[in-house]
Amino acid sequence: MNKKIAVIGAGHVGATCSMYLAEANLADIVMVDIIEGVPQGKGLDLTEAGPVRGYNAKVFGTNKMSDIKGADIVIMTAGLPRKPGMSREDLLSKNADIIASVAGSIKKYAPKSFVIVVSNPLDLMTYHMQKKTGFPKNRVLGQAGVLDSTRMRAFVAMELDVAMTDVQAMVLGGHGDTMVPLPRYTTVAGIPIGELIPKDRIKEISKRTAVGGGEIVKLLKTGSAYYAPAAATVDMCRAIFCDEKKVLPASAYLTGQYGIKDIYIGVPIVLGAKGVERILELKLTKGELKSLQKSAATYKKHLEFLGYK
Ligand code: APR
């Protein structure tokens, strides 16, 4: 293949991304992790699945960051999960350290790459990644909105017993408690869901979307979601490689849109060969705008904790 994607972290999300990427025949894949043997083992296992699954992508696992050399896209999934007794701030600074060290290697070995951040806390880690790589802002973005909206799409489809692929949804804001699902912009084959689902059920669906990650964590007990996060990330890689100009929500750098600036947060973007090609500004209601700005204000505080003014 003439394209290369580096996946940092060979845990649940990283390995599942690699699997979907291979099946999509998008690029050769290099998976990097600090645990010896794990990326190598998973890489080989995925390669061995190729003849049966019908893909030719090479999947290579390694512990050396230098092996990401020349990658066109880097997917950042490395990070630590929150452990008992660990505060959110502890987790934030530990994951920020991981981002900083990986960013240094990306800058060195894949200086022309697009970077898609998946590690949490998403919007903050994406901001940190952009700062630490110094890459243009159109080349660094965070995967969250595609995940949040695919969850909402699935819930709407389940509610109405219709094809999931017929449902479109829009979710803005930070990837966390403050996200802003937008039922007004959610449709089934173009029909606004307000015409198909009673108000109280729409409220429930929005609420379930906002705590969608937590619902999976509760069920799994150890670890968090990985199939839908990985699927969402692969969708974004395809949009870049195929110059799809796909309209999707993602964590992007704002310069005054929605009255917010100098922050990464979930907004609708046009994703193509130049990365984040445009940010779309929707006409939000006062309430929706307030929720989005509130979400941004929370992140500003956390960025200050990371040393950004
Ligand atoms: N370089 C490379 N890999 C690293 C590094 C590093 N500096 N630090 C940690 N890792 C690896 C771990 O060894 C582990 O294999 O990152 C991997 C993370 O995998 P999991 O613990 O399985 O976590 P996962 O479920 O994949 O989630 C990864 O994505 O959705 C987010 O919240 C989630 O931030 C988390 C991330």
Short mmCIF file of C-alpha atoms and ligand atoms in Angstrom, two decimals:
data_model
loop_
_atom_site.label_atom_id
_atom_site.label_comp_id
_atom_site.label_asym_id
_atom_site.label_seq_id
_atom_site.Cartn_x
_atom_site.Cartn_y
_atom_site.Cartn_z
CA MET A 1 0.00 0.00 0.00
CA ASN A 2 1.31 3.49 -0.65
CA LYS A 3 -0.19 5.01 2.50
CA LYS A 4 0.87 4.44 6.06
CA ILE A 5 -1.06 4.90 9.28
CA ALA A 6 0.60 4.77 12.68
CA VAL A 7 -1.53 3.75 15.63
CA ILE A 8 -0.03 4.70 18.97
CA GLY A 9 -1.22 2.33 21.68
CA ALA A 10 -2.03 -1.32 20.97
CA GLY A 11 -4.69 -1.61 23.65
CA HIS A 12 -8.40 -2.05 23.04
CA VAL A 13 -8.95 1.05 20.93
CA GLY A 14 -5.60 0.89 19.10
CA ALA A 15 -5.88 -2.78 18.12
CA THR A 16 -9.52 -2.40 17.04
CA CYS A 17 -8.60 0.65 14.93
CA SER A 18 -5.88 -1.44 13.29
CA MET A 19 -8.35 -4.22 12.56
CA TYR A 20 -10.93 -1.89 10.97
CA LEU A 21 -8.20 -0.04 9.07
CA ALA A 22 -6.85 -3.30 7.64
CA GLU A 23 -10.33 -4.41 6.65
CA ALA A 24 -10.88 -1.06 4.94
CA ASN A 25 -7.67 -1.66 2.90
CA LEU A 26 -6.80 1.99 3.48
CA ALA A 27 -3.11 1.78 4.30
CA ASP A 28 -0.32 -0.25 5.85
CA ILE A 29 -0.44 -0.01 9.60
CA VAL A 30 2.21 0.28 12.26
CA MET A 31 1.06 -0.19 15.83
CA VAL A 32 3.30 1.10 18.64
CA ASP A 33 3.04 0.33 22.33
CA ILE A 34 5.41 0.40 25.29
CA ILE A 35 4.53 -3.15 26.34
CA GLU A 36 6.98 -5.58 24.82
CA GLY A 37 5.43 -8.24 22.62
CA VAL A 38 1.85 -6.94 22.65
CA PRO A 39 1.96 -4.78 19.50
CA GLN A 40 4.10 -7.41 17.76
CA GLY A 41 1.69 -10.20 18.70
CA LYS A 42 -1.45 -8.29 17.75
CA GLY A 43 0.16 -7.07 14.51
CA LEU A 44 1.10 -10.59 13.48
CA ASP A 45 -2.33 -11.92 14.44
CA LEU A 46 -4.01 -9.24 12.30
CA THR A 47 -1.67 -9.97 9.38
CA GLU A 48 -2.53 -13.66 9.61
CA ALA A 49 -6.24 -12.81 9.39
CA GLY A 50 -5.65 -11.04 6.05
CA PRO A 51 -5.93 -14.01 3.66
CA VAL A 52 -9.29 -15.03 5.15
CA ARG A 53 -10.68 -11.51 5.57
CA GLY A 54 -9.43 -10.50 2.13
CA TYR A 55 -7.07 -7.64 2.90
CA ASN A 56 -3.52 -6.96 1.87
CA ALA A 57 -2.63 -4.26 4.35
CA LYS A 58 0.53 -5.04 6.28
CA VAL A 59 0.09 -4.72 10.04
CA PHE A 60 3.32 -4.35 11.94
CA GLY A 61 3.70 -4.07 15.70
CA THR A 62 6.66 -2.46 17.41
CA ASN A 63 7.96 -0.79 20.58
CA LYS A 64 10.02 1.74 18.62
CA MET A 65 8.48 5.13 17.88
CA SER A 66 11.00 5.52 15.03
CA ASP A 67 8.98 2.92 13.11
CA ILE A 68 6.21 5.48 12.54
CA LYS A 69 8.60 7.16 10.10
CA GLY A 70 6.79 8.74 7.17
CA ALA A 71 3.27 7.96 8.45
CA ASP A 72 0.54 9.92 6.66
CA ILE A 73 -1.84 9.73 9.62
CA VAL A 74 -1.04 9.11 13.28
CA ILE A 75 -3.87 7.90 15.51
CA MET A 76 -3.16 8.59 19.16
CA THR A 77 -4.86 6.08 21.47
CA ALA A 78 -2.17 5.66 24.13
CA GLY A 79 -3.05 6.63 27.63
CA LEU A 80 -3.65 5.41 31.12
CA PRO A 81 -7.07 4.53 32.45
CA ARG A 82 -8.15 6.13 35.74
CA LYS A 83 -7.16 3.88 38.64
CA PRO A 84 -8.78 3.72 42.09
CA GLY A 85 -7.57 6.62 44.25
CA MET A 86 -6.46 8.65 41.22
CA SER A 87 -8.01 12.10 40.86
CA ARG A 88 -9.08 13.48 37.48
CA GLU A 89 -6.20 15.94 37.76
CA ASP A 90 -3.69 13.11 38.35
CA LEU A 91 -4.98 11.35 35.28
CA LEU A 92 -4.92 14.58 33.31
CA SER A 93 -1.25 15.25 34.04
CA LYS A 94 -0.19 11.61 33.51
CA ASN A 95 -1.90 11.45 30.10
CA ALA A 96 -0.59 14.91 29.24
CA ASP A 97 2.95 13.59 29.83
CA ILE A 98 2.29 10.67 27.48
CA ILE A 99 0.91 13.06 24.83
CA ALA A 100 3.96 15.30 25.15
CA SER A 101 6.41 12.45 24.71
CA VAL A 102 4.53 10.94 21.76
CA ALA A 103 4.14 14.40 20.18
CA GLY A 104 7.93 14.79 20.20
CA SER A 105 8.32 11.55 18.22
CA ILE A 106 5.54 12.45 15.78
CA LYS A 107 7.24 15.76 15.09
CA LYS A 108 10.53 13.98 14.50
CA TYR A 109 9.45 10.95 12.47
CA ALA A 110 6.16 11.93 10.82
CA PRO A 111 6.38 15.71 10.44
CA LYS A 112 3.85 15.84 7.60
CA SER A 113 1.23 13.66 9.21
CA PHE A 114 -2.34 14.37 10.26
CA VAL A 115 -2.87 13.52 13.91
CA ILE A 116 -6.18 12.17 15.15
CA VAL A 117 -6.32 12.11 18.94
CA VAL A 118 -8.55 9.55 20.67
CA SER A 119 -6.94 9.55 24.14
CA ASN A 120 -9.00 11.08 26.93
CA PRO A 121 -9.74 13.67 28.19
CA LEU A 122 -10.17 14.16 24.48
CA ASP A 123 -10.50 17.89 23.83
CA LEU A 124 -7.69 18.74 26.25
CA MET A 125 -5.35 16.08 24.89
CA THR A 126 -5.99 17.29 21.34
CA TYR A 127 -5.09 20.86 22.34
CA HIS A 128 -1.95 19.59 24.09
CA MET A 129 -0.99 17.49 21.05
CA GLN A 130 -1.29 20.49 18.73
CA LYS A 131 0.82 22.63 21.04
CA LYS A 132 3.48 19.96 21.53
CA THR A 133 3.80 19.06 17.84
CA GLY A 134 3.44 22.65 16.71
CA PHE A 135 1.61 21.28 13.64
CA PRO A 136 -0.87 23.49 11.77
CA LYS A 137 -4.26 23.28 13.44
CA ASN A 138 -5.95 21.80 10.38
CA ARG A 139 -3.67 18.76 10.77
CA VAL A 140 -4.49 18.00 14.42
CA LEU A 141 -8.01 17.02 15.43
CA GLY A 142 -9.81 14.92 17.98
CA GLN A 143 -12.14 12.01 17.46
CA ALA A 144 -15.20 12.33 19.61
CA GLY A 145 -18.15 13.77 17.72
CA VAL A 146 -18.34 10.91 15.23
CA LEU A 147 -18.48 8.52 18.17
CA ASP A 148 -21.05 10.55 20.10
CA SER A 149 -23.23 10.99 17.03
CA THR A 150 -22.97 7.35 15.96
CA ARG A 151 -24.26 6.47 19.42
CA MET A 152 -27.17 8.86 18.99
CA ARG A 153 -27.83 7.45 15.50
CA ALA A 154 -27.93 3.94 16.91
CA PHE A 155 -30.33 4.95 19.71
CA VAL A 156 -32.68 6.68 17.25
CA ALA A 157 -32.60 3.65 14.93
CA MET A 158 -33.32 1.35 17.88
CA GLU A 159 -36.21 3.58 18.98
CA LEU A 160 -37.86 3.60 15.55
CA ASP A 161 -36.70 0.20 14.29
CA VAL A 162 -35.27 1.74 11.12
CA ALA A 163 -31.95 1.34 9.32
CA MET A 164 -29.09 2.82 11.36
CA THR A 165 -27.52 4.15 8.18
CA ASP A 166 -30.65 6.22 7.47
CA VAL A 167 -30.16 8.20 10.68
CA GLN A 168 -27.98 11.31 10.80
CA ALA A 169 -27.23 13.06 14.08
CA MET A 170 -25.24 16.04 15.28
CA VAL A 171 -23.55 16.25 18.67
CA LEU A 172 -21.43 19.24 19.65
CA GLY A 173 -19.34 20.28 22.62
CA GLY A 174 -16.77 18.56 24.78
CA HIS A 175 -16.48 14.78 24.80
CA GLY A 176 -17.82 14.24 28.30
CA ASP A 177 -20.56 15.29 30.66
CA THR A 178 -20.92 18.65 28.93
CA MET A 179 -21.57 17.41 25.39
CA VAL A 180 -24.49 18.94 23.49
CA PRO A 181 -26.63 16.50 21.46
CA LEU A 182 -28.70 18.41 18.89
CA PRO A 183 -32.02 16.65 18.19
CA ARG A 184 -33.01 19.59 15.95
CA TYR A 185 -30.31 18.47 13.53
CA THR A 186 -31.05 14.76 13.85
CA THR A 187 -32.99 13.18 10.98
CA VAL A 188 -34.14 9.87 9.56
CA ALA A 189 -33.76 9.91 5.77
CA GLY A 190 -34.11 13.68 5.99
CA ILE A 191 -37.15 13.66 8.32
CA PRO A 192 -36.50 15.59 11.56
CA ILE A 193 -36.85 13.21 14.52
CA GLY A 194 -39.27 15.69 16.14
CA GLU A 195 -41.84 14.43 13.61
CA LEU A 196 -41.25 10.79 14.48
CA ILE A 197 -40.42 10.53 18.18
CA PRO A 198 -42.27 12.09 21.14
CA LYS A 199 -40.44 14.90 22.98
CA ASP A 200 -39.86 12.99 26.21
CA ARG A 201 -38.28 10.07 24.32
CA ILE A 202 -36.02 12.48 22.40
CA LYS A 203 -34.90 13.88 25.74
CA GLU A 204 -34.10 10.38 26.96
CA ILE A 205 -32.13 9.62 23.78
CA SER A 206 -30.10 12.84 24.16
CA LYS A 207 -29.42 11.99 27.79
CA ARG A 208 -28.36 8.45 26.94
CA THR A 209 -26.04 9.83 24.23
CA ALA A 210 -24.35 12.18 26.68
CA VAL A 211 -23.60 9.33 29.08
CA GLY A 212 -23.01 6.79 26.31
CA GLY A 213 -19.38 6.17 27.26
CA GLY A 214 -20.28 5.70 30.92
CA GLU A 215 -22.99 3.18 30.04
CA ILE A 216 -20.40 0.95 28.38
CA VAL A 217 -17.91 1.40 31.25
CA LYS A 218 -20.58 0.29 33.72
CA LEU A 219 -21.31 -2.82 31.68
CA LEU A 220 -17.69 -3.76 31.00
CA LYS A 221 -16.60 -3.01 34.58
CA THR A 222 -12.96 -2.87 33.51
CA GLY A 223 -12.09 -0.60 30.62
CA SER A 224 -14.10 1.54 28.25
CA ALA A 225 -15.66 1.31 24.79
CA TYR A 226 -13.55 0.44 21.79
CA TYR A 227 -15.56 -0.85 18.84
CA ALA A 228 -17.51 2.36 18.18
CA PRO A 229 -14.55 4.67 19.01
CA ALA A 230 -12.34 2.72 16.59
CA ALA A 231 -15.00 2.66 13.85
CA ALA A 232 -15.44 6.43 14.18
CA THR A 233 -11.69 7.00 13.88
CA VAL A 234 -11.39 4.90 10.74
CA ASP A 235 -14.21 6.92 9.16
CA MET A 236 -12.12 10.04 9.70
CA CYS A 237 -9.02 8.45 8.12
CA ARG A 238 -11.04 7.57 5.03
CA ALA A 239 -12.36 11.13 4.79
CA ILE A 240 -8.79 12.45 4.74
CA PHE A 241 -7.30 9.89 2.34
CA CYS A 242 -10.24 10.01 -0.10
CA ASP A 243 -10.65 13.80 0.18
CA GLU A 244 -14.32 13.17 0.94
CA LYS A 245 -15.07 16.67 2.31
CA LYS A 246 -17.17 14.77 4.80
CA VAL A 247 -19.25 16.81 7.20
CA LEU A 248 -18.86 15.39 10.67
CA PRO A 249 -18.48 16.60 14.23
CA ALA A 250 -14.92 16.53 15.57
CA SER A 251 -12.78 18.31 18.12
CA ALA A 252 -11.32 21.24 16.19
CA TYR A 253 -9.49 24.44 17.07
CA LEU A 254 -11.82 27.43 17.34
CA THR A 255 -10.78 30.98 16.56
CA GLY A 256 -13.98 32.78 17.52
CA GLN A 257 -16.65 30.54 15.99
CA TYR A 258 -19.61 30.19 18.34
CA GLY A 259 -18.05 32.98 20.39
CA ILE A 260 -15.26 30.62 21.52
CA LYS A 261 -11.56 30.85 20.86
CA ASP A 262 -8.22 29.17 21.57
CA ILE A 263 -9.72 25.85 22.50
CA TYR A 264 -10.39 22.45 20.90
CA ILE A 265 -14.01 21.40 21.13
CA GLY A 266 -16.55 19.37 19.17
CA VAL A 267 -18.04 21.26 16.20
CA PRO A 268 -19.18 20.30 12.68
CA ILE A 269 -16.23 20.33 10.30
CA VAL A 270 -15.53 19.55 6.66
CA LEU A 271 -12.87 16.83 6.62
CA GLY A 272 -10.84 16.28 3.46
CA ALA A 273 -7.33 15.98 2.08
CA LYS A 274 -6.26 19.13 3.90
CA GLY A 275 -7.61 17.84 7.20
CA VAL A 276 -9.99 20.28 8.89
CA GLU A 277 -10.88 22.31 5.80
CA ARG A 278 -13.72 24.32 7.34
CA ILE A 279 -15.68 24.71 10.52
CA LEU A 280 -19.42 25.02 9.99
CA GLU A 281 -21.25 27.50 12.17
CA LEU A 282 -24.80 26.39 12.87
CA LYS A 283 -27.49 28.81 13.95
CA LEU A 284 -27.86 27.56 17.48
CA THR A 285 -30.65 28.49 19.83
CA LYS A 286 -29.67 30.57 22.86
CA GLY A 287 -29.85 27.47 25.07
CA GLU A 288 -27.71 25.34 22.74
CA LEU A 289 -25.10 28.09 22.41
CA LYS A 290 -25.00 28.54 26.16
CA SER A 291 -24.42 24.80 26.66
CA LEU A 292 -21.59 24.82 24.11
CA GLN A 293 -19.96 27.86 25.71
CA LYS A 294 -20.35 26.30 29.14
CA SER A 295 -18.64 23.17 27.86
CA ALA A 296 -15.78 25.34 26.53
CA ALA A 297 -15.45 27.25 29.81
CA THR A 298 -14.92 23.96 31.71
CA TYR A 299 -12.07 23.06 29.37
CA LYS A 300 -10.43 26.47 29.69
CA LYS A 301 -10.03 25.79 33.40
CA HIS A 302 -8.42 22.43 32.77
CA LEU A 303 -6.07 23.95 30.19
CA GLU A 304 -4.93 26.40 32.84
CA PHE A 305 -4.16 23.41 35.06
CA LEU A 306 -1.94 22.10 32.25
CA GLY A 307 -0.09 25.40 32.21
CA TYR A 308 -1.83 27.11 29.28
CA LYS A 309 -2.99 30.68 29.78
N1 APR B 1 3.44 4.96 24.04
C1 APR B 1 2.75 3.94 23.47
N2 APR B 1 1.77 3.26 24.10
C2 APR B 1 1.48 3.62 25.36
C3 APR B 1 2.16 4.67 26.04
C4 APR B 1 3.19 5.35 25.31
N3 APR B 1 3.88 6.34 25.87
N4 APR B 1 1.62 4.77 27.28
C5 APR B 1 0.64 3.86 27.38
N5 APR B 1 0.55 3.15 26.22
C6 APR B 1 -0.35 2.06 25.87
C7 APR B 1 -0.62 1.07 26.99
O1 APR B 1 0.47 0.17 27.15
C8 APR B 1 -1.88 0.37 26.48
O2 APR B 1 -1.60 -0.81 25.74
O3 APR B 1 -1.65 2.55 25.56
C9 APR B 1 -2.53 1.42 25.57
C10 APR B 1 -3.89 1.86 26.02
O4 APR B 1 -4.74 0.77 25.88
P1 APR B 1 -5.95 0.41 26.87
O5 APR B 1 -5.48 0.52 28.28
O6 APR B 1 -6.55 -0.87 26.38
O7 APR B 1 -6.96 1.61 26.66
P2 APR B 1 -8.03 1.75 25.48
O8 APR B 1 -9.31 1.13 25.90
O9 APR B 1 -7.42 1.34 24.21
O10 APR B 1 -8.26 3.33 25.49
C11 APR B 1 -7.25 4.19 25.02
O11 APR B 1 -8.76 5.83 24.17
O12 APR B 1 -11.07 6.05 24.24
C12 APR B 1 -9.85 6.42 24.83
O13 APR B 1 -10.43 6.80 27.16
C13 APR B 1 -9.73 5.96 26.27
O14 APR B 1 -7.82 7.36 26.75
C14 APR B 1 -8.25 6.04 26.48
C15 APR B 1 -7.71 5.62 25.09
#
